[in-house]
Amino acid sequence: MLLRAVSLSVSLGTKVGIIGANGAGKSTLLKLMTRELSPTLGDLTLNRGARWAVFAQHFVDQLDLYATPTEFLMSRFPGAKEAECRNRLARFGIIDHMAWLPLGKLSGGQKSRAVLCAITWSEPALLFLDEPTNHLDMETVDVLASALRDFGGAVVVISHDVYFLERAVSEFWSLRDGTVTCFSSLDSAKRHANTRPC
């Protein structure tokens, strides 16, 4: 069993970073929390009234690479005006001609920005982010960390980016040997995640 005896909760305002070795179960835990997977034992409760959004590690697989960022937003938000979509994209650095290029011609960071734009537009109370900094430059990582810190809702993020985690979250879940241990210090969580049992 990949995860066992896990008892966790996330409330409004909680900012959690999930860390652990590759294969420890980080993505599995996130998929359980987003109901992409069902637990084999135990219960999982998600507030029915809570709006939530997911930034998947392999988000590119979910994009129509022939669509433009503007078309991507208009498909996600039926009835949205072209000008509103372009204005929102501009806040994420997708400006001028970039808004009309096929997503397949944009860089990984630009695609990430388009997806993050759509996520914020949906105004979720709970954000699940799986390796959101993979394609971002340092300036954008700083902006994202600051935005998550100031966000009034809850955040659960998987990241190997220590710089980002130190600036974005205040609680750390360390996965090791099928269990999850909570820490308020990233250093303590890292030591736990990297310690091999005797």
PDB file of N, CA and C in Angstrom, residues 82-140:
ATOM      1  N   GLU A  82     -13.782  38.540 -25.973  1.00  0.00           N
ATOM      2  CA  GLU A  82     -12.389  38.458 -26.415  1.00  0.00           C
ATOM      3  C   GLU A  82     -11.510  39.477 -25.686  1.00  0.00           C
ATOM      4  N   ALA A  83     -12.016  40.716 -25.548  1.00  0.00           N
ATOM      5  CA  ALA A  83     -11.221  41.765 -24.904  1.00  0.00           C
ATOM      6  C   ALA A  83     -10.933  41.416 -23.448  1.00  0.00           C
ATOM      7  N   GLU A  84     -11.911  40.845 -22.753  1.00  0.00           N
ATOM      8  CA  GLU A  84     -11.704  40.467 -21.353  1.00  0.00           C
ATOM      9  C   GLU A  84     -10.643  39.368 -21.248  1.00  0.00           C
ATOM     10  N   CYS A  85     -10.697  38.399 -22.146  1.00  0.00           N
ATOM     11  CA  CYS A  85      -9.704  37.325 -22.145  1.00  0.00           C
ATOM     12  C   CYS A  85      -8.307  37.888 -22.379  1.00  0.00           C
ATOM     13  N   ARG A  86      -8.185  38.792 -23.342  1.00  0.00           N
ATOM     14  CA  ARG A  86      -6.873  39.380 -23.636  1.00  0.00           C
ATOM     15  C   ARG A  86      -6.356  40.200 -22.455  1.00  0.00           C
ATOM     16  N   ASN A  87      -7.253  40.921 -21.778  1.00  0.00           N
ATOM     17  CA  ASN A  87      -6.847  41.710 -20.609  1.00  0.00           C
ATOM     18  C   ASN A  87      -6.347  40.809 -19.492  1.00  0.00           C
ATOM     19  N   ARG A  88      -7.040  39.716 -19.266  1.00  0.00           N
ATOM     20  CA  ARG A  88      -6.628  38.788 -18.210  1.00  0.00           C
ATOM     21  C   ARG A  88      -5.302  38.118 -18.556  1.00  0.00           C
ATOM     22  N   LEU A  89      -5.136  37.745 -19.816  1.00  0.00           N
ATOM     23  CA  LEU A  89      -3.878  37.143 -20.247  1.00  0.00           C
ATOM     24  C   LEU A  89      -2.725  38.121 -20.086  1.00  0.00           C
ATOM     25  N   ALA A  90      -2.974  39.395 -20.361  1.00  0.00           N
ATOM     26  CA  ALA A  90      -1.925  40.411 -20.252  1.00  0.00           C
ATOM     27  C   ALA A  90      -1.400  40.507 -18.822  1.00  0.00           C
ATOM     28  N   ARG A  91      -2.275  40.310 -17.839  1.00  0.00           N
ATOM     29  CA  ARG A  91      -1.842  40.336 -16.434  1.00  0.00           C
ATOM     30  C   ARG A  91      -0.867  39.197 -16.129  1.00  0.00           C
ATOM     31  N   PHE A  92      -0.870  38.174 -16.976  1.00  0.00           N
ATOM     32  CA  PHE A  92       0.022  37.033 -16.794  1.00  0.00           C
ATOM     33  C   PHE A  92       1.169  37.041 -17.816  1.00  0.00           C
ATOM     34  N   GLY A  93       1.361  38.179 -18.449  1.00  0.00           N
ATOM     35  CA  GLY A  93       2.493  38.316 -19.367  1.00  0.00           C
ATOM     36  C   GLY A  93       2.251  37.782 -20.764  1.00  0.00           C
ATOM     37  N   ILE A  94       1.015  37.388 -21.065  1.00  0.00           N
ATOM     38  CA  ILE A  94       0.679  36.934 -22.424  1.00  0.00           C
ATOM     39  C   ILE A  94       0.094  38.147 -23.140  1.00  0.00           C
ATOM     40  N   ILE A  95       0.941  38.880 -23.838  1.00  0.00           N
ATOM     41  CA  ILE A  95       0.524  40.172 -24.392  1.00  0.00           C
ATOM     42  C   ILE A  95       0.626  40.188 -25.919  1.00  0.00           C
ATOM     43  N   ASP A  96      -0.115  41.151 -26.481  1.00  0.00           N
ATOM     44  CA  ASP A  96      -0.081  41.430 -27.916  1.00  0.00           C
ATOM     45  C   ASP A  96      -0.251  40.161 -28.758  1.00  0.00           C
ATOM     46  N   HIS A  97       0.724  39.904 -29.659  1.00  0.00           N
ATOM     47  CA  HIS A  97       0.590  38.799 -30.614  1.00  0.00           C
ATOM     48  C   HIS A  97       0.584  37.431 -29.929  1.00  0.00           C
ATOM     49  N   MET A  98       1.166  37.337 -28.722  1.00  0.00           N
ATOM     50  CA  MET A  98       1.211  36.029 -28.036  1.00  0.00           C
ATOM     51  C   MET A  98      -0.193  35.492 -27.764  1.00  0.00           C
ATOM     52  N   ALA A  99      -1.139  36.384 -27.554  1.00  0.00           N
ATOM     53  CA  ALA A  99      -2.513  35.960 -27.268  1.00  0.00           C
ATOM     54  C   ALA A  99      -3.155  35.275 -28.467  1.00  0.00           C
ATOM     55  N   TRP A 100      -2.540  35.454 -29.666  1.00  0.00           N
ATOM     56  CA  TRP A 100      -3.106  34.865 -30.886  1.00  0.00           C
ATOM     57  C   TRP A 100      -2.217  33.801 -31.510  1.00  0.00           C
ATOM     58  N   LEU A 101      -1.132  33.450 -30.835  1.00  0.00           N
ATOM     59  CA  LEU A 101      -0.312  32.332 -31.307  1.00  0.00           C
ATOM     60  C   LEU A 101      -0.908  31.018 -30.817  1.00  0.00           C
ATOM     61  N   PRO A 102      -0.799  29.946 -31.590  1.00  0.00           N
ATOM     62  CA  PRO A 102      -1.232  28.645 -31.077  1.00  0.00           C
ATOM     63  C   PRO A 102      -0.433  28.305 -29.811  1.00  0.00           C
ATOM     64  N   LEU A 103      -1.084  27.690 -28.839  1.00  0.00           N
ATOM     65  CA  LEU A 103      -0.407  27.325 -27.599  1.00  0.00           C
ATOM     66  C   LEU A 103       0.834  26.478 -27.858  1.00  0.00           C
ATOM     67  N   GLY A 104       0.794  25.680 -28.917  1.00  0.00           N
ATOM     68  CA  GLY A 104       1.934  24.836 -29.254  1.00  0.00           C
ATOM     69  C   GLY A 104       3.183  25.616 -29.616  1.00  0.00           C
ATOM     70  N   LYS A 105       3.024  26.895 -29.968  1.00  0.00           N
ATOM     71  CA  LYS A 105       4.180  27.723 -30.323  1.00  0.00           C
ATOM     72  C   LYS A 105       4.708  28.523 -29.134  1.00  0.00           C
ATOM     73  N   LEU A 106       4.019  28.449 -27.993  1.00  0.00           N
ATOM     74  CA  LEU A 106       4.463  29.184 -26.811  1.00  0.00           C
ATOM     75  C   LEU A 106       5.441  28.342 -26.001  1.00  0.00           C
ATOM     76  N   SER A 107       6.240  29.005 -25.188  1.00  0.00           N
ATOM     77  CA  SER A 107       7.173  28.293 -24.312  1.00  0.00           C
ATOM     78  C   SER A 107       6.406  27.599 -23.187  1.00  0.00           C
ATOM     79  N   GLY A 108       7.089  26.707 -22.484  1.00  0.00           N
ATOM     80  CA  GLY A 108       6.455  26.038 -21.347  1.00  0.00           C
ATOM     81  C   GLY A 108       5.980  27.026 -20.299  1.00  0.00           C
ATOM     82  N   GLY A 109       6.783  28.064 -20.050  1.00  0.00           N
ATOM     83  CA  GLY A 109       6.396  29.082 -19.076  1.00  0.00           C
ATOM     84  C   GLY A 109       5.168  29.858 -19.506  1.00  0.00           C
ATOM     85  N   GLN A 110       5.076  30.182 -20.804  1.00  0.00           N
ATOM     86  CA  GLN A 110       3.908  30.906 -21.308  1.00  0.00           C
ATOM     87  C   GLN A 110       2.652  30.051 -21.239  1.00  0.00           C
ATOM     88  N   LYS A 111       2.799  28.756 -21.535  1.00  0.00           N
ATOM     89  CA  LYS A 111       1.649  27.855 -21.382  1.00  0.00           C
ATOM     90  C   LYS A 111       1.206  27.810 -19.918  1.00  0.00           C
ATOM     91  N   SER A 112       2.182  27.717 -19.009  1.00  0.00           N
ATOM     92  CA  SER A 112       1.867  27.703 -17.574  1.00  0.00           C
ATOM     93  C   SER A 112       1.096  28.944 -17.179  1.00  0.00           C
ATOM     94  N   ARG A 113       1.514  30.089 -17.701  1.00  0.00           N
ATOM     95  CA  ARG A 113       0.846  31.347 -17.364  1.00  0.00           C
ATOM     96  C   ARG A 113      -0.599  31.350 -17.856  1.00  0.00           C
ATOM     97  N   ALA A 114      -0.828  30.805 -19.053  1.00  0.00           N
ATOM     98  CA  ALA A 114      -2.198  30.746 -19.580  1.00  0.00           C
ATOM     99  C   ALA A 114      -3.079  29.867 -18.695  1.00  0.00           C
ATOM    100  N   VAL A 115      -2.532  28.737 -18.246  1.00  0.00           N
ATOM    101  CA  VAL A 115      -3.294  27.837 -17.375  1.00  0.00           C
ATOM    102  C   VAL A 115      -3.548  28.497 -16.021  1.00  0.00           C
ATOM    103  N   LEU A 116      -2.544  29.155 -15.463  1.00  0.00           N
ATOM    104  CA  LEU A 116      -2.714  29.850 -14.184  1.00  0.00           C
ATOM    105  C   LEU A 116      -3.730  30.979 -14.302  1.00  0.00           C
ATOM    106  N   CYS A 117      -3.751  31.642 -15.453  1.00  0.00           N
ATOM    107  CA  CYS A 117      -4.753  32.677 -15.703  1.00  0.00           C
ATOM    108  C   CYS A 117      -6.166  32.093 -15.610  1.00  0.00           C
ATOM    109  N   ALA A 118      -6.374  30.946 -16.261  1.00  0.00           N
ATOM    110  CA  ALA A 118      -7.693  30.295 -16.223  1.00  0.00           C
ATOM    111  C   ALA A 118      -8.056  29.870 -14.809  1.00  0.00           C
ATOM    112  N   ILE A 119      -7.069  29.347 -14.072  1.00  0.00           N
ATOM    113  CA  ILE A 119      -7.330  28.889 -12.701  1.00  0.00           C
ATOM    114  C   ILE A 119      -7.767  30.052 -11.818  1.00  0.00           C
ATOM    115  N   THR A 120      -7.059  31.179 -11.898  1.00  0.00           N
ATOM    116  CA  THR A 120      -7.413  32.305 -11.030  1.00  0.00           C
ATOM    117  C   THR A 120      -8.754  32.917 -11.425  1.00  0.00           C
ATOM    118  N   TRP A 121      -9.068  32.879 -12.703  1.00  0.00           N
ATOM    119  CA  TRP A 121     -10.340  33.430 -13.155  1.00  0.00           C
ATOM    120  C   TRP A 121     -11.514  32.651 -12.544  1.00  0.00           C
ATOM    121  N   SER A 122     -11.333  31.381 -12.304  1.00  0.00           N
ATOM    122  CA  SER A 122     -12.423  30.571 -11.732  1.00  0.00           C
ATOM    123  C   SER A 122     -12.649  30.856 -10.244  1.00  0.00           C
ATOM    124  N   GLU A 123     -11.783  31.662  -9.629  1.00  0.00           N
ATOM    125  CA  GLU A 123     -11.898  32.091  -8.230  1.00  0.00           C
ATOM    126  C   GLU A 123     -12.094  30.925  -7.268  1.00  0.00           C
ATOM    127  N   PRO A 124     -11.168  29.980  -7.250  1.00  0.00           N
ATOM    128  CA  PRO A 124     -11.310  28.844  -6.337  1.00  0.00           C
ATOM    129  C   PRO A 124     -11.005  29.241  -4.892  1.00  0.00           C
ATOM    130  N   ALA A 125     -11.545  28.464  -3.964  1.00  0.00           N
ATOM    131  CA  ALA A 125     -11.217  28.644  -2.544  1.00  0.00           C
ATOM    132  C   ALA A 125     -10.074  27.714  -2.155  1.00  0.00           C
ATOM    133  N   LEU A 126      -9.804  26.723  -3.005  1.00  0.00           N
ATOM    134  CA  LEU A 126      -8.775  25.726  -2.722  1.00  0.00           C
ATOM    135  C   LEU A 126      -8.004  25.446  -4.002  1.00  0.00           C
ATOM    136  N   LEU A 127      -6.678  25.562  -3.925  1.00  0.00           N
ATOM    137  CA  LEU A 127      -5.811  25.332  -5.078  1.00  0.00           C
ATOM    138  C   LEU A 127      -4.936  24.107  -4.844  1.00  0.00           C
ATOM    139  N   PHE A 128      -4.898  23.205  -5.812  1.00  0.00           N
ATOM    140  CA  PHE A 128      -3.987  22.061  -5.808  1.00  0.00           C
ATOM    141  C   PHE A 128      -2.992  22.280  -6.941  1.00  0.00           C
ATOM    142  N   LEU A 129      -1.706  22.345  -6.612  1.00  0.00           N
ATOM    143  CA  LEU A 129      -0.684  22.633  -7.611  1.00  0.00           C
ATOM    144  C   LEU A 129       0.385  21.546  -7.577  1.00  0.00           C
ATOM    145  N   ASP A 130       0.613  20.914  -8.719  1.00  0.00           N
ATOM    146  CA  ASP A 130       1.629  19.862  -8.817  1.00  0.00           C
ATOM    147  C   ASP A 130       2.784  20.385  -9.666  1.00  0.00           C
ATOM    148  N   GLU A 131       3.904  20.700  -9.024  1.00  0.00           N
ATOM    149  CA  GLU A 131       5.106  21.230  -9.670  1.00  0.00           C
ATOM    150  C   GLU A 131       4.803  22.440 -10.565  1.00  0.00           C
ATOM    151  N   PRO A 132       4.219  23.499  -9.986  1.00  0.00           N
ATOM    152  CA  PRO A 132       3.838  24.653 -10.813  1.00  0.00           C
ATOM    153  C   PRO A 132       5.009  25.477 -11.331  1.00  0.00           C
ATOM    154  N   THR A 133       6.199  25.336 -10.740  1.00  0.00           N
ATOM    155  CA  THR A 133       7.326  26.187 -11.141  1.00  0.00           C
ATOM    156  C   THR A 133       8.213  25.566 -12.213  1.00  0.00           C
ATOM    157  N   ASN A 134       7.892  24.369 -12.676  1.00  0.00           N
ATOM    158  CA  ASN A 134       8.776  23.662 -13.606  1.00  0.00           C
ATOM    159  C   ASN A 134       9.215  24.477 -14.814  1.00  0.00           C
ATOM    160  N   HIS A 135       8.313  25.273 -15.377  1.00  0.00           N
ATOM    161  CA  HIS A 135       8.632  25.989 -16.613  1.00  0.00           C
ATOM    162  C   HIS A 135       8.741  27.503 -16.408  1.00  0.00           C
ATOM    163  N   LEU A 136       8.752  27.949 -15.143  1.00  0.00           N
ATOM    164  CA  LEU A 136       8.712  29.381 -14.880  1.00  0.00           C
ATOM    165  C   LEU A 136      10.099  29.958 -14.627  1.00  0.00           C
ATOM    166  N   ASP A 137      10.295  31.212 -15.053  1.00  0.00           N
ATOM    167  CA  ASP A 137      11.542  31.909 -14.740  1.00  0.00           C
ATOM    168  C   ASP A 137      11.483  32.415 -13.293  1.00  0.00           C
ATOM    169  N   MET A 138      12.620  32.865 -12.775  1.00  0.00           N
ATOM    170  CA  MET A 138      12.697  33.252 -11.362  1.00  0.00           C
ATOM    171  C   MET A 138      11.742  34.382 -11.011  1.00  0.00           C
ATOM    172  N   GLU A 139      11.599  35.347 -11.902  1.00  0.00           N
ATOM    173  CA  GLU A 139      10.701  36.470 -11.631  1.00  0.00           C
ATOM    174  C   GLU A 139       9.266  35.982 -11.461  1.00  0.00           C
ATOM    175  N   THR A 140       8.844  35.065 -12.334  1.00  0.00           N
ATOM    176  CA  THR A 140       7.483  34.542 -12.258  1.00  0.00           C
ATOM    177  C   THR A 140       7.307  33.654 -11.033  1.00  0.00           C
TER     178      THR A 140
END
